[in-house]
Amino acid sequence: MGELKPTRRAFLAGSAGLVLAVSLPRRLRAQSNAQTFVPNAFIRVAPDNTVTVLVKHIEFGQGTWTGLTTMVADEMDADWTQMRAEHAPADASLYANALFGIQGTGGSTATPSSWMPMRQAGAAARAMLVDAAARTWDVPAGEITVSNGVVSHVGSGQSASFGDLATAAADSTAPAEPTLKTSDQFTLIGKNVARIEVPQKTNGTAQFTIDVFRDGMQTVAVAHPPKFGATVGSFDATAALQVSGVNKVEQIPSGVAVYADDTWAAFQGRDALDITWDDANAELRSTEQIMTTWATAARDGGLTAEETGDLDAAMADAAQVIEAEYRFPYLAHASMEPLDAVIEVREDGAEVWTGSQIPTTDQATIAGILGFEPPNVTINTMLTGGSFGRRAQPDNQFVAELAAAAKASGPGNYKLQWSREDDMTGGYYRPLTVHYMQGGLDADGNIVGWRNNVATQSILKGSPFEAMIEGGIDATSIEGSTRMPYVLPNSKVTLATMDSRVPVLWWRSVGHTHTAYATETFLDELLEKGGKDRVQGRLDILSGDAGRDRAVLERVAEISGWQGVDAGNGIARGVALHESFNSYVAMVADVSDDGGQPRVHKVWVAVDCGIAINPSIIEAQVAGAIGYGLSAAMFEEITLLDGGMVDQANYDLYRILRNTEMPEIEVSIMDSSADPTGIGEPGTPPIAPAVGNAWRALTGETPKRLPFVRA
Amino acid sequence: MSISFTVNGTPRTTDTDPAKPLLWVIRDELKLTGTKYGCGVAQCGACTVMIDGVASRSCVTPVDSVEGAEITTIEGLSGPEAAAVQAAWTEIEVPQCGYCQSGQIMTATSFLTETQNPTDEDIAFAMDGNLCRCATYTRIRAAVRKAADSLEA
Ligand code: FES
Ligand code: FES
């Protein structure tokens, strides 16, 4: 902010207005438009009095449009009804995620990384509008007030809207250090302002990537190898080319591409291809073979990731040693909108429409394949039908296929459309994982030893983010099993990093998807064996600096009326506590035995995610995250058959949670003045262990192999 | 072969492959994009439209089977039940990513047109065929309840 050159403006290709960079002034250029006031790269104030926020993070359901716009609107003292939102273009120099260094969404960082920049942008805009009013009315700026989008000077009786002042504000000087509100001054932050994109998602007008149609556009379907790592040996396109509407067939690095007039013809043509695959480098192992190898590695233990005390001595002295092995399957993201993207390739550049989760590297990948400079590739980020991590591939796999398909065909417009089957069998799964655990109890039932050996495939290894692996430990493999909030005097966490040709990826809450289950069910079992209450037993061993963990656990016990695991009427209760992405979540689940399967009736949740910007969106995200986590715990599993083929290609065999299986949910949000933290993911990890613990209370056994209901 | 039907009251004729699912005629030919593709095999409900007033899976409906039919998509939804459902959806802010929501709204509207005074169990059961990967299910139930109550009032 200190380097701000306030009187010049930057022009962003592809956006309707002119913007001045707040964060990085080197792209600044002369302004040529005096109508729309563009105080910085994030805000446009139009003469019609609308204020548009350029949101640098993708909106795929988690509410970033509303959340980031609220931050700006509050500091501007705008009226909520005048606010609009749209996706910012791909431009890392303007829109980098402060926590990544490039433009991207993930790790529940959209809110925390935007909290200061968006408020500063709003505060600067407000100051410039006030300055414009002061100059126009010839009154001191200090006497001007702003409220609900109206700028007023009481002494002279003057008032104006932001739109009225837009032209004059273009000549205002941006403050180098705009004054931000204190939390008691917030008027919109903390309120349930209306979610911006709800109307368009209720009347069918919301535009997703699949809804983009361009003149002369061909739809492309690609036949991919049925086994991971296999390649095209040879193919015969004769039958495919006879399908009405199919125009051509080309081999590309990832398979064989069929170009057609519309989606149906592309799918029909693809199905008519006759391809011989080369399995020389293919993964041929079944899930069972892989799982057995991983399990052996987990028993043997791997590199030490964290250690306290002397575990071997403690275990030797323990009155009781308990062990458990947990097996977690591959999981598909299974977002409702299958992967898709549209590209227009011209001689001098390209324009892309897609749900881009990492625009910076998507842009570079497309540019590299097509032989352009990245600035000549424009990315329009579209509303997106879910992602849960799938659209953030470190290798930019999907847009690479898009660009390769376009390159093989030449200039023109193309929509790459994956079918549900492509999406589900296409890999990039949550890694298959095994935890081997041991716990030691002393004669009084206190936990004196804790071993957690993790065996899993690294998400970062072999990716452009490999440098983030420190000392052989990929943090995404073990996060949640280290730095636990409990005092475990003698403990050891190890990681065995396993290899397969199955591509793996982050899946809503990443490593916490398995670590929360293994740690919170094993701990629960040790507490039971030690004769402790599951809530009080946790409170007793929470460390002194785990105040936020303690507070959410106490709150959930209070709102659920916790009296122990037996809730009567055949219902048992399970509790779980887990921090992820700097947000703290505790849950209690009421569960019964429905013909040998868990039936979850109600879930109580206490969540601390710092300042709650929009409680309604937080409640929705937590409920959705519970549904997502419960779905996986109950039903989800991608398995490889003997020979390496994926068994589940659609929602018939890859079962996801349905309406009648969704419990009632009651969310309590902690009051906080801490900076906001993520909320897209932290609701997912605790639900599986809460239900698993209730199931053990009902049946005596924690489910050790997920999902609970196996086909 | 030429196949004729009406969509949202407008007569339409297509000369396409008779086996082509109605979904792709609606989306790729008519450019009515509110109806979504999710699975193509009648598992998710994203493609739900009304065919002669009955909520149907357009992804498994060959276009030649709708000769002469009246089709309604989210773009043409009207009537008191639809208005009540869409008002409740907006007020309760059901959508997250939004991709499944046209289908949810078509199913809810069809259900409330058929069913007076539904129980909460009826509602969950009626909505069970529409997947929502964002798991907006509790708000879907609340919104259908609200719409049902407002239609009673
Ligand atoms: S797309 Fe028709 S039911 Fe899924
Ligand atoms: S709102 Fe995202 S799938 Fe339903």
mmCIF file of N, CA and C in Angstrom, chain A residues 540-637:
data_model
loop_
_atom_site.group_PDB
_atom_site.id
_atom_site.type_symbol
_atom_site.label_atom_id
_atom_site.label_comp_id
_atom_site.label_asym_id
_atom_site.label_seq_id
_atom_site.Cartn_x
_atom_site.Cartn_y
_atom_site.Cartn_z
ATOM 1 N N ASP A 540 -10.083 -32.781 29.815
ATOM 2 C CA ASP A 540 -9.022 -32.986 30.804
ATOM 3 C C ASP A 540 -7.631 -33.006 30.182
ATOM 4 N N ILE A 541 -7.528 -33.413 28.926
ATOM 5 C CA ILE A 541 -6.182 -33.505 28.337
ATOM 6 C C ILE A 541 -5.923 -32.438 27.283
ATOM 7 N N LEU A 542 -6.859 -31.507 27.091
ATOM 8 C CA LEU A 542 -6.565 -30.393 26.176
ATOM 9 C C LEU A 542 -5.440 -29.557 26.769
ATOM 10 N N SER A 543 -4.518 -29.126 25.923
ATOM 11 C CA SER A 543 -3.379 -28.381 26.432
ATOM 12 C C SER A 543 -3.810 -26.972 26.833
ATOM 13 N N GLY A 544 -2.959 -26.319 27.597
ATOM 14 C CA GLY A 544 -3.287 -24.999 28.125
ATOM 15 C C GLY A 544 -3.506 -23.954 27.053
ATOM 16 N N ASP A 545 -2.865 -24.123 25.896
ATOM 17 C CA ASP A 545 -3.041 -23.101 24.853
ATOM 18 C C ASP A 545 -4.100 -23.510 23.818
ATOM 19 N N ALA A 546 -4.920 -24.485 24.175
ATOM 20 C CA ALA A 546 -5.984 -24.920 23.256
ATOM 21 C C ALA A 546 -7.323 -24.324 23.683
ATOM 22 N N GLY A 547 -7.306 -23.037 23.983
ATOM 23 C CA GLY A 547 -8.509 -22.393 24.505
ATOM 24 C C GLY A 547 -9.673 -22.398 23.529
ATOM 25 N N ARG A 548 -9.376 -22.237 22.239
ATOM 26 C CA ARG A 548 -10.468 -22.194 21.260
ATOM 27 C C ARG A 548 -11.034 -23.592 21.033
ATOM 28 N N ASP A 549 -10.155 -24.619 21.101
ATOM 29 C CA ASP A 549 -10.648 -25.995 21.016
ATOM 30 C C ASP A 549 -11.571 -26.272 22.205
ATOM 31 N N ARG A 550 -11.114 -25.874 23.369
ATOM 32 C CA ARG A 550 -11.881 -26.107 24.594
ATOM 33 C C ARG A 550 -13.247 -25.437 24.513
ATOM 34 N N ALA A 551 -13.248 -24.210 24.027
ATOM 35 C CA ALA A 551 -14.502 -23.443 24.013
ATOM 36 C C ALA A 551 -15.539 -24.082 23.086
ATOM 37 N N VAL A 552 -15.111 -24.558 21.911
ATOM 38 C CA VAL A 552 -16.107 -25.167 21.015
ATOM 39 C C VAL A 552 -16.595 -26.508 21.572
ATOM 40 N N LEU A 553 -15.710 -27.234 22.232
ATOM 41 C CA LEU A 553 -16.133 -28.519 22.811
ATOM 42 C C LEU A 553 -17.137 -28.281 23.939
ATOM 43 N N GLU A 554 -16.847 -27.306 24.775
ATOM 44 C CA GLU A 554 -17.799 -26.994 25.851
ATOM 45 C C GLU A 554 -19.121 -26.507 25.280
ATOM 46 N N ARG A 555 -19.054 -25.706 24.228
ATOM 47 C CA ARG A 555 -20.287 -25.175 23.643
ATOM 48 C C ARG A 555 -21.138 -26.304 23.039
ATOM 49 N N VAL A 556 -20.494 -27.238 22.343
ATOM 50 C CA VAL A 556 -21.294 -28.291 21.702
ATOM 51 C C VAL A 556 -21.893 -29.220 22.758
ATOM 52 N N ALA A 557 -21.157 -29.426 23.840
ATOM 53 C CA ALA A 557 -21.717 -30.253 24.929
ATOM 54 C C ALA A 557 -22.944 -29.559 25.514
ATOM 55 N N GLU A 558 -22.850 -28.242 25.615
ATOM 56 C CA GLU A 558 -23.958 -27.467 26.187
ATOM 57 C C GLU A 558 -25.190 -27.490 25.274
ATOM 58 N N ILE A 559 -25.005 -27.200 23.996
ATOM 59 C CA ILE A 559 -26.199 -27.093 23.130
ATOM 60 C C ILE A 559 -26.814 -28.457 22.840
ATOM 61 N N SER A 560 -26.012 -29.508 22.934
ATOM 62 C CA SER A 560 -26.573 -30.845 22.681
ATOM 63 C C SER A 560 -27.106 -31.463 23.971
ATOM 64 N N GLY A 561 -26.860 -30.809 25.105
ATOM 65 C CA GLY A 561 -27.270 -31.396 26.382
ATOM 66 C C GLY A 561 -26.539 -32.704 26.662
ATOM 67 N N TRP A 562 -25.241 -32.700 26.403
ATOM 68 C CA TRP A 562 -24.429 -33.923 26.528
ATOM 69 C C TRP A 562 -24.520 -34.512 27.943
ATOM 70 N N GLN A 563 -24.894 -35.783 27.991
ATOM 71 C CA GLN A 563 -24.937 -36.493 29.285
ATOM 72 C C GLN A 563 -24.218 -37.814 29.149
ATOM 73 N N GLY A 564 -23.369 -37.954 28.175
ATOM 74 C CA GLY A 564 -22.741 -39.245 27.922
ATOM 75 C C GLY A 564 -23.242 -39.821 26.611
ATOM 76 N N VAL A 565 -22.764 -41.037 26.301
ATOM 77 C CA VAL A 565 -22.994 -41.574 24.959
ATOM 78 C C VAL A 565 -24.395 -42.145 24.761
ATOM 79 N N ASP A 566 -25.092 -42.452 25.839
ATOM 80 C CA ASP A 566 -26.415 -43.061 25.679
ATOM 81 C C ASP A 566 -27.486 -41.983 25.705
ATOM 82 N N ALA A 567 -28.168 -41.808 24.590
ATOM 83 C CA ALA A 567 -29.216 -40.795 24.525
ATOM 84 C C ALA A 567 -30.601 -41.417 24.674
ATOM 85 N N GLY A 568 -30.676 -42.712 24.958
ATOM 86 C CA GLY A 568 -31.967 -43.374 25.148
ATOM 87 C C GLY A 568 -32.662 -43.677 23.828
ATOM 88 N N ASN A 569 -33.724 -44.456 23.894
ATOM 89 C CA ASN A 569 -34.515 -44.788 22.696
ATOM 90 C C ASN A 569 -33.684 -45.384 21.564
ATOM 91 N N GLY A 570 -32.660 -46.115 21.922
ATOM 92 C CA GLY A 570 -31.850 -46.752 20.888
ATOM 93 C C GLY A 570 -30.916 -45.801 20.167
ATOM 94 N N ILE A 571 -30.763 -44.595 20.708
ATOM 95 C CA ILE A 571 -29.875 -43.617 20.057
ATOM 96 C C ILE A 571 -28.608 -43.445 20.885
ATOM 97 N N ALA A 572 -27.468 -43.501 20.192
ATOM 98 C CA ALA A 572 -26.187 -43.242 20.856
ATOM 99 C C ALA A 572 -25.592 -41.960 20.303
ATOM 100 N N ARG A 573 -24.718 -41.366 21.112
ATOM 101 C CA ARG A 573 -24.113 -40.095 20.727
ATOM 102 C C ARG A 573 -22.616 -40.246 20.567
ATOM 103 N N GLY A 574 -22.104 -39.563 19.582
ATOM 104 C CA GLY A 574 -20.658 -39.499 19.426
ATOM 105 C C GLY A 574 -20.232 -38.057 19.382
ATOM 106 N N VAL A 575 -19.021 -37.811 19.880
ATOM 107 C CA VAL A 575 -18.492 -36.448 19.871
ATOM 108 C C VAL A 575 -17.168 -36.458 19.129
ATOM 109 N N ALA A 576 -16.827 -35.345 18.502
ATOM 110 C CA ALA A 576 -15.508 -35.201 17.881
ATOM 111 C C ALA A 576 -15.133 -33.729 17.873
ATOM 112 N N LEU A 577 -13.826 -33.498 17.929
ATOM 113 C CA LEU A 577 -13.265 -32.138 17.969
ATOM 114 C C LEU A 577 -12.114 -32.103 16.983
ATOM 115 N N HIS A 578 -12.096 -31.133 16.097
ATOM 116 C CA HIS A 578 -10.971 -31.071 15.162
ATOM 117 C C HIS A 578 -10.817 -29.656 14.614
ATOM 118 N N GLU A 579 -9.585 -29.182 14.669
ATOM 119 C CA GLU A 579 -9.250 -27.890 14.051
ATOM 120 C C GLU A 579 -8.680 -28.156 12.662
ATOM 121 N N SER A 580 -9.114 -27.366 11.676
ATOM 122 C CA SER A 580 -8.439 -27.388 10.386
ATOM 123 C C SER A 580 -8.534 -26.008 9.776
ATOM 124 N N PHE A 581 -7.502 -25.629 9.038
ATOM 125 C CA PHE A 581 -7.477 -24.332 8.365
ATOM 126 C C PHE A 581 -7.749 -23.193 9.355
ATOM 127 N N ASN A 582 -7.239 -23.380 10.579
ATOM 128 C CA ASN A 582 -7.332 -22.365 11.643
ATOM 129 C C ASN A 582 -8.749 -22.102 12.113
ATOM 130 N N SER A 583 -9.673 -22.976 11.796
ATOM 131 C CA SER A 583 -11.025 -22.891 12.353
ATOM 132 C C SER A 583 -11.247 -24.117 13.241
ATOM 133 N N TYR A 584 -12.026 -23.917 14.297
ATOM 134 C CA TYR A 584 -12.170 -24.929 15.349
ATOM 135 C C TYR A 584 -13.604 -25.425 15.339
ATOM 136 N N VAL A 585 -13.776 -26.746 15.261
ATOM 137 C CA VAL A 585 -15.119 -27.294 15.126
ATOM 138 C C VAL A 585 -15.283 -28.499 16.057
ATOM 139 N N ALA A 586 -16.372 -28.501 16.805
ATOM 140 C CA ALA A 586 -16.730 -29.663 17.622
ATOM 141 C C ALA A 586 -18.143 -30.077 17.251
ATOM 142 N N MET A 587 -18.384 -31.391 17.246
ATOM 143 C CA MET A 587 -19.695 -31.914 16.860
ATOM 144 C C MET A 587 -20.141 -33.014 17.814
ATOM 145 N N VAL A 588 -21.462 -33.092 17.970
ATOM 146 C CA VAL A 588 -22.095 -34.231 18.616
ATOM 147 C C VAL A 588 -23.130 -34.767 17.633
ATOM 148 N N ALA A 589 -23.103 -36.088 17.411
ATOM 149 C CA ALA A 589 -24.042 -36.704 16.469
ATOM 150 C C ALA A 589 -24.899 -37.737 17.189
ATOM 151 N N ASP A 590 -26.206 -37.710 16.927
ATOM 152 C CA ASP A 590 -27.145 -38.716 17.425
ATOM 153 C C ASP A 590 -27.372 -39.752 16.337
ATOM 154 N N VAL A 591 -27.112 -41.008 16.673
ATOM 155 C CA VAL A 591 -27.084 -42.067 15.659
ATOM 156 C C VAL A 591 -27.838 -43.292 16.182
ATOM 157 N N SER A 592 -28.583 -43.932 15.285
ATOM 158 C CA SER A 592 -29.187 -45.219 15.649
ATOM 159 C C SER A 592 -28.751 -46.279 14.644
ATOM 160 N N ASP A 593 -29.061 -47.528 14.979
ATOM 161 C CA ASP A 593 -28.697 -48.658 14.129
ATOM 162 C C ASP A 593 -29.905 -48.995 13.264
ATOM 163 N N ASP A 594 -29.776 -48.709 11.985
ATOM 164 C CA ASP A 594 -30.888 -48.894 11.056
ATOM 165 C C ASP A 594 -30.571 -50.113 10.194
ATOM 166 N N GLY A 595 -30.895 -51.282 10.711
ATOM 167 C CA GLY A 595 -30.638 -52.507 9.952
ATOM 168 C C GLY A 595 -29.175 -52.738 9.659
ATOM 169 N N GLY A 596 -28.317 -52.444 10.636
ATOM 170 C CA GLY A 596 -26.891 -52.683 10.451
ATOM 171 C C GLY A 596 -26.136 -51.511 9.864
ATOM 172 N N GLN A 597 -26.831 -50.392 9.587
ATOM 173 C CA GLN A 597 -26.169 -49.189 9.072
ATOM 174 C C GLN A 597 -26.450 -48.030 10.024
ATOM 175 N N PRO A 598 -25.498 -47.118 10.145
ATOM 176 C CA PRO A 598 -25.772 -45.937 10.962
ATOM 177 C C PRO A 598 -26.856 -45.074 10.323
ATOM 178 N N ARG A 599 -27.764 -44.573 11.156
ATOM 179 C CA ARG A 599 -28.696 -43.549 10.700
ATOM 180 C C ARG A 599 -28.447 -42.338 11.583
ATOM 181 N N VAL A 600 -28.077 -41.237 10.966
ATOM 182 C CA VAL A 600 -27.714 -40.036 11.727
ATOM 183 C C VAL A 600 -28.939 -39.140 11.795
ATOM 184 N N HIS A 601 -29.406 -38.878 13.002
ATOM 185 C CA HIS A 601 -30.641 -38.109 13.169
ATOM 186 C C HIS A 601 -30.377 -36.624 13.287
ATOM 187 N N LYS A 602 -29.406 -36.284 14.114
ATOM 188 C CA LYS A 602 -29.167 -34.864 14.345
ATOM 189 C C LYS A 602 -27.699 -34.652 14.654
ATOM 190 N N VAL A 603 -27.192 -33.505 14.219
ATOM 191 C CA VAL A 603 -25.804 -33.139 14.512
ATOM 192 C C VAL A 603 -25.805 -31.732 15.105
ATOM 193 N N TRP A 604 -25.158 -31.585 16.257
ATOM 194 C CA TRP A 604 -24.940 -30.256 16.842
ATOM 195 C C TRP A 604 -23.496 -29.862 16.551
ATOM 196 N N VAL A 605 -23.295 -28.606 16.229
ATOM 197 C CA VAL A 605 -21.968 -28.138 15.840
ATOM 198 C C VAL A 605 -21.666 -26.833 16.559
ATOM 199 N N ALA A 606 -20.470 -26.728 17.094
ATOM 200 C CA ALA A 606 -19.973 -25.424 17.548
ATOM 201 C C ALA A 606 -18.753 -25.098 16.703
ATOM 202 N N VAL A 607 -18.713 -23.880 16.171
ATOM 203 C CA VAL A 607 -17.626 -23.512 15.264
ATOM 204 C C VAL A 607 -17.074 -22.138 15.637
ATOM 205 N N ASP A 608 -15.749 -22.073 15.612
ATOM 206 C CA ASP A 608 -15.057 -20.797 15.820
ATOM 207 C C ASP A 608 -14.213 -20.541 14.577
ATOM 208 N N CYS A 609 -14.671 -19.612 13.745
ATOM 209 C CA CYS A 609 -13.911 -19.251 12.539
ATOM 210 C C CYS A 609 -13.578 -17.758 12.590
ATOM 211 N N GLY A 610 -13.314 -17.266 13.791
ATOM 212 C CA GLY A 610 -13.000 -15.843 13.931
ATOM 213 C C GLY A 610 -14.259 -15.020 13.729
ATOM 214 N N ILE A 611 -14.064 -13.784 13.298
ATOM 215 C CA ILE A 611 -15.217 -12.907 13.057
ATOM 216 C C ILE A 611 -16.117 -13.568 12.014
ATOM 217 N N ALA A 612 -17.377 -13.714 12.359
ATOM 218 C CA ALA A 612 -18.325 -14.383 11.457
ATOM 219 C C ALA A 612 -18.860 -13.335 10.488
ATOM 220 N N ILE A 613 -18.360 -13.349 9.250
ATOM 221 C CA ILE A 613 -18.725 -12.284 8.313
ATOM 222 C C ILE A 613 -20.192 -12.391 7.926
ATOM 223 N N ASN A 614 -20.652 -13.607 7.645
ATOM 224 C CA ASN A 614 -22.063 -13.799 7.295
ATOM 225 C C ASN A 614 -22.539 -15.099 7.947
ATOM 226 N N PRO A 615 -23.187 -14.999 9.085
ATOM 227 C CA PRO A 615 -23.554 -16.225 9.823
ATOM 228 C C PRO A 615 -24.397 -17.194 9.000
ATOM 229 N N SER A 616 -25.264 -16.692 8.128
ATOM 230 C CA SER A 616 -26.103 -17.591 7.341
ATOM 231 C C SER A 616 -25.254 -18.417 6.379
ATOM 232 N N ILE A 617 -24.253 -17.792 5.765
ATOM 233 C CA ILE A 617 -23.393 -18.536 4.843
ATOM 234 C C ILE A 617 -22.512 -19.513 5.622
ATOM 235 N N ILE A 618 -22.071 -19.115 6.794
ATOM 236 C CA ILE A 618 -21.271 -20.032 7.615
ATOM 237 C C ILE A 618 -22.114 -21.256 7.977
ATOM 238 N N GLU A 619 -23.339 -21.010 8.379
ATOM 239 C CA GLU A 619 -24.224 -22.126 8.746
ATOM 240 C C GLU A 619 -24.424 -23.051 7.544
ATOM 241 N N ALA A 620 -24.614 -22.460 6.361
ATOM 242 C CA ALA A 620 -24.812 -23.268 5.154
ATOM 243 C C ALA A 620 -23.550 -24.057 4.806
ATOM 244 N N GLN A 621 -22.394 -23.416 4.937
ATOM 245 C CA GLN A 621 -21.139 -24.106 4.623
ATOM 246 C C GLN A 621 -20.885 -25.255 5.585
ATOM 247 N N VAL A 622 -21.180 -25.033 6.861
ATOM 248 C CA VAL A 622 -20.957 -26.093 7.843
ATOM 249 C C VAL A 622 -21.921 -27.253 7.575
ATOM 250 N N ALA A 623 -23.173 -26.945 7.308
ATOM 251 C CA ALA A 623 -24.134 -28.015 7.011
ATOM 252 C C ALA A 623 -23.701 -28.772 5.757
ATOM 253 N N GLY A 624 -23.293 -28.041 4.733
ATOM 254 C CA GLY A 624 -22.861 -28.685 3.496
ATOM 255 C C GLY A 624 -21.615 -29.528 3.700
ATOM 256 N N ALA A 625 -20.700 -29.019 4.508
ATOM 257 C CA ALA A 625 -19.466 -29.769 4.781
ATOM 258 C C ALA A 625 -19.766 -31.044 5.556
ATOM 259 N N ILE A 626 -20.761 -30.975 6.437
ATOM 260 C CA ILE A 626 -21.180 -32.179 7.167
ATOM 261 C C ILE A 626 -21.786 -33.181 6.184
ATOM 262 N N GLY A 627 -22.646 -32.703 5.290
ATOM 263 C CA GLY A 627 -23.237 -33.601 4.306
ATOM 264 C C GLY A 627 -22.172 -34.249 3.440
ATOM 265 N N TYR A 628 -21.170 -33.466 3.075
ATOM 266 C CA TYR A 628 -20.089 -33.981 2.219
ATOM 267 C C TYR A 628 -19.269 -35.040 2.964
ATOM 268 N N GLY A 629 -18.926 -34.733 4.216
ATOM 269 C CA GLY A 629 -18.137 -35.678 5.016
ATOM 270 C C GLY A 629 -18.929 -36.924 5.382
ATOM 271 N N LEU A 630 -20.211 -36.723 5.674
ATOM 272 C CA LEU A 630 -21.052 -37.869 6.035
ATOM 273 C C LEU A 630 -21.256 -38.784 4.829
ATOM 274 N N SER A 631 -21.418 -38.186 3.664
ATOM 275 C CA SER A 631 -21.581 -38.954 2.434
ATOM 276 C C SER A 631 -20.389 -39.888 2.227
ATOM 277 N N ALA A 632 -19.187 -39.325 2.384
ATOM 278 C CA ALA A 632 -17.982 -40.142 2.214
ATOM 279 C C ALA A 632 -17.899 -41.222 3.279
ATOM 280 N N ALA A 633 -18.167 -40.852 4.521
ATOM 281 C CA ALA A 633 -18.051 -41.822 5.605
ATOM 282 C C ALA A 633 -19.045 -42.967 5.412
ATOM 283 N N MET A 634 -20.220 -42.637 4.958
ATOM 284 C CA MET A 634 -21.261 -43.659 4.828
ATOM 285 C C MET A 634 -21.071 -44.537 3.589
ATOM 286 N N PHE A 635 -20.837 -43.899 2.439
ATOM 287 C CA PHE A 635 -21.037 -44.630 1.179
ATOM 288 C C PHE A 635 -19.881 -44.601 0.170
ATOM 289 N N GLU A 636 -19.005 -43.594 0.228
ATOM 290 C CA GLU A 636 -18.167 -43.334 -0.950
ATOM 291 C C GLU A 636 -16.896 -44.160 -0.979
ATOM 292 N N GLU A 637 -16.610 -44.690 -2.133
ATOM 293 C CA GLU A 637 -15.411 -45.495 -2.327
ATOM 294 C C GLU A 637 -15.175 -45.683 -3.822
#
